[in-house]
mmCIF file of C-alpha atoms and ligand atoms in Angstrom:
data_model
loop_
_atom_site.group_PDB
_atom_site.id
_atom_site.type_symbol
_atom_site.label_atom_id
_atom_site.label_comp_id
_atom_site.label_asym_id
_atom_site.label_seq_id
_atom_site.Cartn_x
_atom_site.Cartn_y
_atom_site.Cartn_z
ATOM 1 C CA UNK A 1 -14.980 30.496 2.338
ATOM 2 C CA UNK A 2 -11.764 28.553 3.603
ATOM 3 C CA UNK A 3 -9.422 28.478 0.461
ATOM 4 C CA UNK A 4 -6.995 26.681 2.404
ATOM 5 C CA UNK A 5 -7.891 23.486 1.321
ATOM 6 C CA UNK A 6 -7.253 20.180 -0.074
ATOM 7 C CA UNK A 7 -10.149 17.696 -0.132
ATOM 8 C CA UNK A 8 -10.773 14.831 -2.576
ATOM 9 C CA UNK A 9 -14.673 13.957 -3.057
ATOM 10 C CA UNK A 10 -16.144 10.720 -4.417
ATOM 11 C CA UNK A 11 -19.095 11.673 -6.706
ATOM 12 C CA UNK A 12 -19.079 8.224 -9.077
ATOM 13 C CA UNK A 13 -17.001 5.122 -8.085
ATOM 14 C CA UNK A 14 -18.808 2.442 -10.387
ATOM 15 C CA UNK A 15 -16.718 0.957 -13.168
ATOM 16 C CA UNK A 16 -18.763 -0.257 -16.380
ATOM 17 C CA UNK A 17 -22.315 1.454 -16.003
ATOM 18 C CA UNK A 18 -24.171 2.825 -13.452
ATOM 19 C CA UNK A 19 -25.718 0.890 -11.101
ATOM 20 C CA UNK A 20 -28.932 2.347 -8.500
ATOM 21 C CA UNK A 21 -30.686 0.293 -6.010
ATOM 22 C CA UNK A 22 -30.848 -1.405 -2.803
ATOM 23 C CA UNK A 23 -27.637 -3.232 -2.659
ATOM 24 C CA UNK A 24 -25.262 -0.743 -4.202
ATOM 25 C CA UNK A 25 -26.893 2.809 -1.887
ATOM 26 C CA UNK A 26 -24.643 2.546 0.391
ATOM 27 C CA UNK A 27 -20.982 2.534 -1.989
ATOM 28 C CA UNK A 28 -23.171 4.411 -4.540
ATOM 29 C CA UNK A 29 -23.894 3.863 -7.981
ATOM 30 C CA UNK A 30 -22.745 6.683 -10.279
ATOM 31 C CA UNK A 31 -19.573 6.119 -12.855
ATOM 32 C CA UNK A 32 -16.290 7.581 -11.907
ATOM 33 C CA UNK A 33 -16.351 11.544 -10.742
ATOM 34 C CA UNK A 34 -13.975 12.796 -8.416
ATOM 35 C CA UNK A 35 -13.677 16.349 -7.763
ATOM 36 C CA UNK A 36 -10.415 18.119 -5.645
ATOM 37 C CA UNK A 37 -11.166 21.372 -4.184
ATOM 38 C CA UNK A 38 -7.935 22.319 -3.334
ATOM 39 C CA UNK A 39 -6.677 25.734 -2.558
ATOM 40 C CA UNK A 40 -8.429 28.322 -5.073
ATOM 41 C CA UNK A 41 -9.547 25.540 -7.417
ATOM 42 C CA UNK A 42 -12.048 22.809 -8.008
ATOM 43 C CA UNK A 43 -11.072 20.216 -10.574
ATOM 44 C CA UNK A 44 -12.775 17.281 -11.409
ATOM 45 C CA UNK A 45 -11.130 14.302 -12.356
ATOM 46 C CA UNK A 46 -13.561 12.677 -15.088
ATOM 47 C CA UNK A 47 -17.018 12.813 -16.400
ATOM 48 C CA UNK A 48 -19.218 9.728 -15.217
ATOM 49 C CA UNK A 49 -22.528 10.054 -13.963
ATOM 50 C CA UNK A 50 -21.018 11.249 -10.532
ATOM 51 C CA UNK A 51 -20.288 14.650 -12.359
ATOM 52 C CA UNK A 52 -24.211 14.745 -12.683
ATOM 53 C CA UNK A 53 -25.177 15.576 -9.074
ATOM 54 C CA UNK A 54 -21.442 17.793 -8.753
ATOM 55 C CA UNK A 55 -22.757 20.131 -11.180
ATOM 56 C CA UNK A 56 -26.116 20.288 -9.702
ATOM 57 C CA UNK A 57 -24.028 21.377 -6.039
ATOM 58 C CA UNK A 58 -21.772 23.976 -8.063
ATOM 59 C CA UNK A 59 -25.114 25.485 -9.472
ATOM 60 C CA UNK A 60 -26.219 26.121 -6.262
ATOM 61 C CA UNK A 61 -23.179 27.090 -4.725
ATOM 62 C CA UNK A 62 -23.213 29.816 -8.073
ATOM 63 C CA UNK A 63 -26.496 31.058 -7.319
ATOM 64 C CA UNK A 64 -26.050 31.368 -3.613
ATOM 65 C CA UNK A 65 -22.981 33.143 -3.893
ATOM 66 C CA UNK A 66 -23.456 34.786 -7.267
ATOM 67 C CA UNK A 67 -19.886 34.127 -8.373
ATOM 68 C CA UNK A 68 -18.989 32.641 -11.718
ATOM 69 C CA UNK A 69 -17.970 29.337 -12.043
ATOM 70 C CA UNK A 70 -14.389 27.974 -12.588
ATOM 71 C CA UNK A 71 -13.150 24.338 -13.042
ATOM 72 C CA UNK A 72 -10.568 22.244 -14.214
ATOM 73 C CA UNK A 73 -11.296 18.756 -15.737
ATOM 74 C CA UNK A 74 -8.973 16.183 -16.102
ATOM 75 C CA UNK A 75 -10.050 13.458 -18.058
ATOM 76 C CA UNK A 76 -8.329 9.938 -17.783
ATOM 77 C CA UNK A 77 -9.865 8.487 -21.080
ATOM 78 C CA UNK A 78 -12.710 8.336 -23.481
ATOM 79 C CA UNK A 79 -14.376 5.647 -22.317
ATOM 80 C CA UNK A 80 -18.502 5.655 -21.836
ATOM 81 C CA UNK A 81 -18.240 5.331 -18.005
ATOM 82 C CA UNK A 82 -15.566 8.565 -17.672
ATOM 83 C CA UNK A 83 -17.497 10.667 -19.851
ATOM 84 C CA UNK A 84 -21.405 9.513 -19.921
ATOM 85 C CA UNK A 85 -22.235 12.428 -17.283
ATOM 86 C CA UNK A 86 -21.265 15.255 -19.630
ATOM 87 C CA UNK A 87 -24.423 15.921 -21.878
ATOM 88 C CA UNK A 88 -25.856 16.624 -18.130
ATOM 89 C CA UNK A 89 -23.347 18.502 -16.465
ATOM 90 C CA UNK A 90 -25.564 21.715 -16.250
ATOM 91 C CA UNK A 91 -22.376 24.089 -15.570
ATOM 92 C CA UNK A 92 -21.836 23.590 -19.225
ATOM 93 C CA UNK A 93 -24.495 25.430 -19.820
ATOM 94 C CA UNK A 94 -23.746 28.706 -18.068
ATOM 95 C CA UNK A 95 -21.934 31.920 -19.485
ATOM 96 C CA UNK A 96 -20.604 32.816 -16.264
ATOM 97 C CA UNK A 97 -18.781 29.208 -16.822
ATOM 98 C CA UNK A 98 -14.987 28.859 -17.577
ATOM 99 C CA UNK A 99 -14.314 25.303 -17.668
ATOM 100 C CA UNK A 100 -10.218 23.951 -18.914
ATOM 101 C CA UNK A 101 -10.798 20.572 -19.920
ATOM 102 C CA UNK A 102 -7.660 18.646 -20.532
ATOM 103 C CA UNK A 103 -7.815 14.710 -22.141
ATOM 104 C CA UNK A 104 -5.893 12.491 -23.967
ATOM 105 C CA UNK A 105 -4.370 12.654 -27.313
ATOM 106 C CA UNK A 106 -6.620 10.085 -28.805
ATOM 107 C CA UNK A 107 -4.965 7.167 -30.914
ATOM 108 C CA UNK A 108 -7.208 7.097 -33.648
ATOM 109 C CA UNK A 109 -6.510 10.845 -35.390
ATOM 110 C CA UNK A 110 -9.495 12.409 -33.995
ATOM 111 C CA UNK A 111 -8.617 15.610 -31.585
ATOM 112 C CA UNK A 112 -9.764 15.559 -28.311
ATOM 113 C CA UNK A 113 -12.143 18.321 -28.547
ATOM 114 C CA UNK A 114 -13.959 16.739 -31.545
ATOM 115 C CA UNK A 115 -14.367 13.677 -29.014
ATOM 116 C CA UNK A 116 -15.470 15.637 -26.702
ATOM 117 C CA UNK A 117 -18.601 17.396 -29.045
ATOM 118 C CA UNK A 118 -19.301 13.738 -30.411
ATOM 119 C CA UNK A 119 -19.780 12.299 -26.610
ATOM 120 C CA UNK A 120 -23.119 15.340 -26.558
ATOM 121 C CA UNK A 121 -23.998 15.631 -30.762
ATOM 122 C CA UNK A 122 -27.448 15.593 -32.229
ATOM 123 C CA UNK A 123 -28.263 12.829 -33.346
ATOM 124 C CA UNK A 124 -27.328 11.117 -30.030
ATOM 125 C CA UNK A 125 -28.589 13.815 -27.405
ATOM 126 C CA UNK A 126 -30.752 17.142 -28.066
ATOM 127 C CA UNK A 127 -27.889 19.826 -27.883
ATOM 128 C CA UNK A 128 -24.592 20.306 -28.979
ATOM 129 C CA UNK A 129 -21.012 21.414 -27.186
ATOM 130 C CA UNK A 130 -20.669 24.046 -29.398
ATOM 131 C CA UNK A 131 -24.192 24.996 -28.554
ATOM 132 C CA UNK A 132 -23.400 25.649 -25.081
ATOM 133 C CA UNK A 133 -22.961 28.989 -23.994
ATOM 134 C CA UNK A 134 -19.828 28.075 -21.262
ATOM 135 C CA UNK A 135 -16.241 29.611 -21.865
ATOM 136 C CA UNK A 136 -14.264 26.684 -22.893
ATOM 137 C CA UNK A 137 -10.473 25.500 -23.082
ATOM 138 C CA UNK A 138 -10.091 21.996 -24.480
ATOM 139 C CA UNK A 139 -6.545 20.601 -24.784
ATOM 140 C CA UNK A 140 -4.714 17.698 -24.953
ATOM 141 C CA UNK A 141 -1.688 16.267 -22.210
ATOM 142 C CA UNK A 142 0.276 13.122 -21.924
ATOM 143 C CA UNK A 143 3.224 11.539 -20.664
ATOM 144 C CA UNK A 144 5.916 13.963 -18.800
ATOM 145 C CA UNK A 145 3.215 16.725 -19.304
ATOM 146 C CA UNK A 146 3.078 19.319 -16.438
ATOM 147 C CA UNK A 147 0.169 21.930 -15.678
ATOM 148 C CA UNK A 148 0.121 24.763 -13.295
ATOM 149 C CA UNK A 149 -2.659 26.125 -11.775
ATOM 150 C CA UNK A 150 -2.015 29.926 -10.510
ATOM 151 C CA UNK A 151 -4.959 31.820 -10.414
ATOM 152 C CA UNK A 152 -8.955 30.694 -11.394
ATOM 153 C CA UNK A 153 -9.443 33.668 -13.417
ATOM 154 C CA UNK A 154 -6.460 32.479 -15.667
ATOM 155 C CA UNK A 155 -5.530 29.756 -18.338
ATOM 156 C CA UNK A 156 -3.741 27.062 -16.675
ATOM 157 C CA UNK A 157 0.746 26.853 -17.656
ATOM 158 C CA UNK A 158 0.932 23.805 -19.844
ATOM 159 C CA UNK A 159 5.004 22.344 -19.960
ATOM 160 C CA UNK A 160 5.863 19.472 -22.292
ATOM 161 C CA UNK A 161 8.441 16.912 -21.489
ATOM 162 C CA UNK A 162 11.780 18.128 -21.421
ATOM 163 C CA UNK A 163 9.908 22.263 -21.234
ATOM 164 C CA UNK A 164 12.029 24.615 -18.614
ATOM 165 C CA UNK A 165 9.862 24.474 -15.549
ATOM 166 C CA UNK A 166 9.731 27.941 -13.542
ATOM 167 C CA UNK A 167 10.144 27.873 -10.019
ATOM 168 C CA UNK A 168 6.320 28.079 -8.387
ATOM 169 C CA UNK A 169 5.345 29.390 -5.077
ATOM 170 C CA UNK A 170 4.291 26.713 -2.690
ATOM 171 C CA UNK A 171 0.287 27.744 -2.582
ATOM 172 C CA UNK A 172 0.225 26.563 -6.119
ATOM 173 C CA UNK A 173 -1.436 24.149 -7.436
ATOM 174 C CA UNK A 174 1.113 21.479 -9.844
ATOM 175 C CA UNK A 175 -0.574 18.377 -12.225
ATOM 176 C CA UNK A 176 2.029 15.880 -13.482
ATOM 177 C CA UNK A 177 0.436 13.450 -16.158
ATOM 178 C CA UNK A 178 1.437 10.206 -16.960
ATOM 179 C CA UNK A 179 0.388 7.435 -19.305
ATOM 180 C CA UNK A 180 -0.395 4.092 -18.066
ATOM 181 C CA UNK A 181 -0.449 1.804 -21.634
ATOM 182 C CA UNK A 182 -2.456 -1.495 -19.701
ATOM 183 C CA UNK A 183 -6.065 -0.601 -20.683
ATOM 184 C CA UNK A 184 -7.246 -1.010 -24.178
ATOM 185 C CA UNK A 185 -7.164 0.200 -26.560
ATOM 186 C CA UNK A 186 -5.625 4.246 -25.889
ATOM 187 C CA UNK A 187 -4.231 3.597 -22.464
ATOM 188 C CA UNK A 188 -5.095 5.700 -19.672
ATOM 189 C CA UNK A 189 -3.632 9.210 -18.303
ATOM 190 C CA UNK A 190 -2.480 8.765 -14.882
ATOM 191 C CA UNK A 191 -2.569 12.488 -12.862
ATOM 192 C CA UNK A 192 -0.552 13.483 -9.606
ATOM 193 C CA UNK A 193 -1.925 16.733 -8.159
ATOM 194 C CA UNK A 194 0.219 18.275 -5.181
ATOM 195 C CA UNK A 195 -0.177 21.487 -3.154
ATOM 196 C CA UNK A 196 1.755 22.710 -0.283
ATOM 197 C CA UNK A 197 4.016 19.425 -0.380
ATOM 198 C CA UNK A 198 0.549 17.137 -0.132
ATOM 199 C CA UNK A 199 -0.565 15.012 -3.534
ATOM 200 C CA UNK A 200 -2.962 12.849 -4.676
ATOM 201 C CA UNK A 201 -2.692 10.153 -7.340
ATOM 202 C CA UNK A 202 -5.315 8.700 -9.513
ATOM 203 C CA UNK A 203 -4.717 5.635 -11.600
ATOM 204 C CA UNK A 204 -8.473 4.097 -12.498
ATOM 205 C CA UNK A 205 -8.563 1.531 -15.097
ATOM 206 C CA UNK A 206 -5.247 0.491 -14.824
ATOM 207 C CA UNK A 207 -4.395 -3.192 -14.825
ATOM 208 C CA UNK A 208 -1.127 -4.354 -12.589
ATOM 209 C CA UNK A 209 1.604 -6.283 -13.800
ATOM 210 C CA UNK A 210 3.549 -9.235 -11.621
ATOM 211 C CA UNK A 211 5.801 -7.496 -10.104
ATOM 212 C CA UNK A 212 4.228 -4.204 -9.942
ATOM 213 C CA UNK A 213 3.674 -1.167 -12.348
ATOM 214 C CA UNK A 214 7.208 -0.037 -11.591
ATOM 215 C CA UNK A 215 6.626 3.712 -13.517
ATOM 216 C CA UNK A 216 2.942 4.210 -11.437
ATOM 217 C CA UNK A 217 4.802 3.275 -8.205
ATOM 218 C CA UNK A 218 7.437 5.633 -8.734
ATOM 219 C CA UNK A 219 4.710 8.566 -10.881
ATOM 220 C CA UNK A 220 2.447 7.484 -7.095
ATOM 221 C CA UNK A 221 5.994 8.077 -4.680
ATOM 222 C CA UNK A 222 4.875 8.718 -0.974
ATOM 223 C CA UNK A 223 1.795 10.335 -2.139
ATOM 224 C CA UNK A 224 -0.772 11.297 0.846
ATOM 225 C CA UNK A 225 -3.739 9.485 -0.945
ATOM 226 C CA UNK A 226 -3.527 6.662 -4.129
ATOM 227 C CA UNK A 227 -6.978 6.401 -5.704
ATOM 228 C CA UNK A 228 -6.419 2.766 -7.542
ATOM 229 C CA UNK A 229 -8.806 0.694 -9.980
ATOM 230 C CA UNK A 230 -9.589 -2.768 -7.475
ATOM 231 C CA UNK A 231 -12.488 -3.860 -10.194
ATOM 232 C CA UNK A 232 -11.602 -7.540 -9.342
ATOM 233 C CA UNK A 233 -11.830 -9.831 -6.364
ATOM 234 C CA UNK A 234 -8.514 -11.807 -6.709
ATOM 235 C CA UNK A 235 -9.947 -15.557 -7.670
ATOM 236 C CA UNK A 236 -12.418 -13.279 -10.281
ATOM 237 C CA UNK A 237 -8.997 -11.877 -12.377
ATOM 238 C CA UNK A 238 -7.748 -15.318 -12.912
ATOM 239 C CA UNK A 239 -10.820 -17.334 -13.160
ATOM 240 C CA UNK A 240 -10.789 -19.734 -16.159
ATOM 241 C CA UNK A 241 -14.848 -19.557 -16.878
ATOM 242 C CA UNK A 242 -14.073 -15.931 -17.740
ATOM 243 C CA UNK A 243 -10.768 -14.451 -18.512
ATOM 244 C CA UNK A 244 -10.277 -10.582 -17.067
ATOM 245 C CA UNK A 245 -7.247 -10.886 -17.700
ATOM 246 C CA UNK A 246 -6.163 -8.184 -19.648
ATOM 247 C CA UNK A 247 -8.974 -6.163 -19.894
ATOM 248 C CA UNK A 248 -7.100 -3.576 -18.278
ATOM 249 C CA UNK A 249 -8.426 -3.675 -14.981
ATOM 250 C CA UNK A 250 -6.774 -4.472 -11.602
ATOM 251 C CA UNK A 251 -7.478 -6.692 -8.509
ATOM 252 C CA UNK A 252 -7.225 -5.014 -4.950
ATOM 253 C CA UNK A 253 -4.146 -6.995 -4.636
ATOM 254 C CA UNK A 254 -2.732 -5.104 -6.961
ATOM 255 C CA UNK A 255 -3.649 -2.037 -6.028
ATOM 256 C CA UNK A 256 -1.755 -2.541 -2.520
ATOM 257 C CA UNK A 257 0.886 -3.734 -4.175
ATOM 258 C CA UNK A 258 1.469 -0.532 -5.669
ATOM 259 C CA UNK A 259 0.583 1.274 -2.426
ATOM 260 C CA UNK A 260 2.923 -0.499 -0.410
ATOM 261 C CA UNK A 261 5.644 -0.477 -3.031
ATOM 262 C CA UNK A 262 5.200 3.130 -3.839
ATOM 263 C CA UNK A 263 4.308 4.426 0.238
ATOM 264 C CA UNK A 264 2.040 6.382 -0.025
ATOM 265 C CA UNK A 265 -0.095 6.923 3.293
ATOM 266 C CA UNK A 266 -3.504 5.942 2.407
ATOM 267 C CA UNK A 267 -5.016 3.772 -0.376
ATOM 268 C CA UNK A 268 -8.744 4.518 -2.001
ATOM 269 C CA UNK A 269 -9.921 1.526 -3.661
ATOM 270 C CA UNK A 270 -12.373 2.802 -6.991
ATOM 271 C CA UNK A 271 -13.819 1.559 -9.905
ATOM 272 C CA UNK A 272 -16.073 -0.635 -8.200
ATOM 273 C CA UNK A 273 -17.161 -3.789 -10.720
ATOM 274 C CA UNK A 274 -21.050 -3.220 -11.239
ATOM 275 C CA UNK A 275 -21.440 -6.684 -10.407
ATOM 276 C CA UNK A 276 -20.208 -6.150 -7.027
ATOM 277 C CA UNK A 277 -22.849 -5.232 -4.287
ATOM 278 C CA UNK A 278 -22.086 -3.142 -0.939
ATOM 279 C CA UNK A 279 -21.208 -6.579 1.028
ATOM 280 C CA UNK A 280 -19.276 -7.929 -1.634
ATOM 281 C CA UNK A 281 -17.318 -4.741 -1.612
ATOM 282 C CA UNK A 282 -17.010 -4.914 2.090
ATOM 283 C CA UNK A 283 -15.369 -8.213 1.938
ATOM 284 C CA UNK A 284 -12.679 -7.114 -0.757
ATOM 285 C CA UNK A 285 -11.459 -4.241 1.414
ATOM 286 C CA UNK A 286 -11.245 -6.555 4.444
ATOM 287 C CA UNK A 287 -8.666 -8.726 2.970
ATOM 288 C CA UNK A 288 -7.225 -5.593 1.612
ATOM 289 C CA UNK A 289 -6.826 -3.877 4.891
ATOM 290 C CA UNK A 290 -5.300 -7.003 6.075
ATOM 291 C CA UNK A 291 -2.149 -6.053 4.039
ATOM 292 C CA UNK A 292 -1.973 -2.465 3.767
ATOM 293 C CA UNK A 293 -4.189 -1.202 6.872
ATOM 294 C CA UNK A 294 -5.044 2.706 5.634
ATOM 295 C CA UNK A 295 -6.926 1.252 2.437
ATOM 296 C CA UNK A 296 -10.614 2.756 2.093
ATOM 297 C CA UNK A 297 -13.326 1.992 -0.159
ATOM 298 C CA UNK A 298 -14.291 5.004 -2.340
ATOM 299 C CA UNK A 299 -17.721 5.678 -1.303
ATOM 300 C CA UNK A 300 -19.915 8.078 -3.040
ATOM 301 C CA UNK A 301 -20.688 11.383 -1.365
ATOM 302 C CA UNK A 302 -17.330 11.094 1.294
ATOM 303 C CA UNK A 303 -14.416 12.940 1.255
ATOM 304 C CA UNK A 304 -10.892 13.040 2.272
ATOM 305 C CA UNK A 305 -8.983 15.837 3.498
ATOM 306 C CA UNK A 306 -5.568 16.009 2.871
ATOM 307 C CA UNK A 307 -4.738 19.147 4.276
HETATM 308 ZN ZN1 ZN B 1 -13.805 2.685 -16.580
HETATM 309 ZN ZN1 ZN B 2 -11.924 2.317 -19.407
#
């Protein structure tokens, strides 16, 4: 296998709740899942119903290749569309799993972990986490947090704010978290992941400000690829019949704000509004690519290489 690598797949791109048929087959229909194979890792950046059909392609990469299964998963927020997949993400299952989740500190008291178990608990679904026979790390990040991915086979580094950072060799793989406070009610963990001076930035269900998100666009600086929340058509955000605004999502005009403002070479547009068919969606990134030309729509099942 080439280990030299750095690709970003689209496995859910649906905001809100799934949505299958005709019109939406071609953008896909699964809730956010996005999974980085990059170098010796695979993480996967949340738990929608994308992560469904991933784990069914790492099971049969496993039993092709016999080799136990290691992941990272970085989890934006709690909400049902980032973490509905789970209960059916079969590598969960597996002994020959090691999974390192890492989510939010929640606001409410309860630990992340519990959160986690609760999102897959009897009464609610058959099985429980603590059921499952995977090797688990579950642990919290935030805001100035940084993670360091060395070697599969080992618990990621986990820095704090303010922590001594060592010096890393360049095939490493580095996470810098941030925390975006425009979605309700917990905010929303913004992650930069960068190997061999290449990064990706995701920022779903964020919600811009006039102006622009000044910390994203510096957190998103000349990053290679910006995967953005565009849930809203422009005349939709500010419509008077119903009000979006502050529900903590963004337009596509703000999302190339922030790409223009913070340079990065190409845009990704996600968290498609499940009201929004394929040619609706079409017409959004039109008047997107007017302004910023390298913006894409994130289409489930394509990939980007950044390396
Ligand atoms: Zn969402
Ligand atoms: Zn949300």
């Amino acid at each position: 296998m080439n280990r030299d690598r750095f690709t970003v797949t689209f496995w859910g791109v649906r905001g809100g709740y799934p949505t299958p048929g005709p019109t939406t087959v071609k953008y896909g229909g699964n809730t956010t899942c996005v999974e980085i194979e990059v170098g010796k890792h695979r993480l996967i950046i949340d738990g929608g119903t994308g992560i469904i059909p991933l784990g069914r392609k790492i099971m049969q990469e496993h039993f092709a290749t016999g080799e136990p299964i290691y992941a990272t998963i970085l989890i934006t927020h709690t909400h049902h569309d980032h973490t509905q997949g789970f209960p059916f993400f079969v590598p969960t299952r597996l002994p020959e799993s090691y999974l390192n989740f890492f989510g939010p500190k929640l606001l409410f008291g309860e630990p992340f972990e519990e959160f986690l178990g609760r999102v897959m608990h009897p009464p609610v679904f058959p099985i429980g986490l603590e059921e499952l026979y995977s090797k688990r790390c579950i642990e919290e990040t935030g805001r100035g947090d940084t993670i360091i991915l060395t070697d599969p086979h080992e618990l990621a580094q986990h820095y704090a704010l303010g922590d001594a950072i060592p010096d890393t060799p360049d095939d490493v793989v580095i996470i810098k978290v941030d925390h975006g406070y425009h979605h309700p009610k917990n905010g929303i963990l913004f992650y930069r992941i960068s190997y061999k001076g290449h990064s990706v930035v995701i920022a779903t269900d964020t919600e811009g400000y006039i102006g622009v998100d000044r910390r994203l666009v510096k957190f998103a600086q000349a990053a290679d690829l910006l995967i953005h929340d565009a849930e809203y058509d422009e005349h939709e955000y500010a419509e008077e019949a119903v009000l979006r605004q502050g529900w903590g999502h963004s337009t596509w005009g703000m999302a190339v704000d922030v790409a223009r403002a913070a340079e990065v070479k190409q845009l990704a547009l996600i968290h498609h509004s499940p009201q929004h068919d394929d040619a609706y969606l079409e017409g959004m990134v039109t008047k997107a690519q007017a302004i910023f030309s390298n913006t894409i729509l994130a289409c489930e099942g394509e990939s980007v290489e950044l390396l």
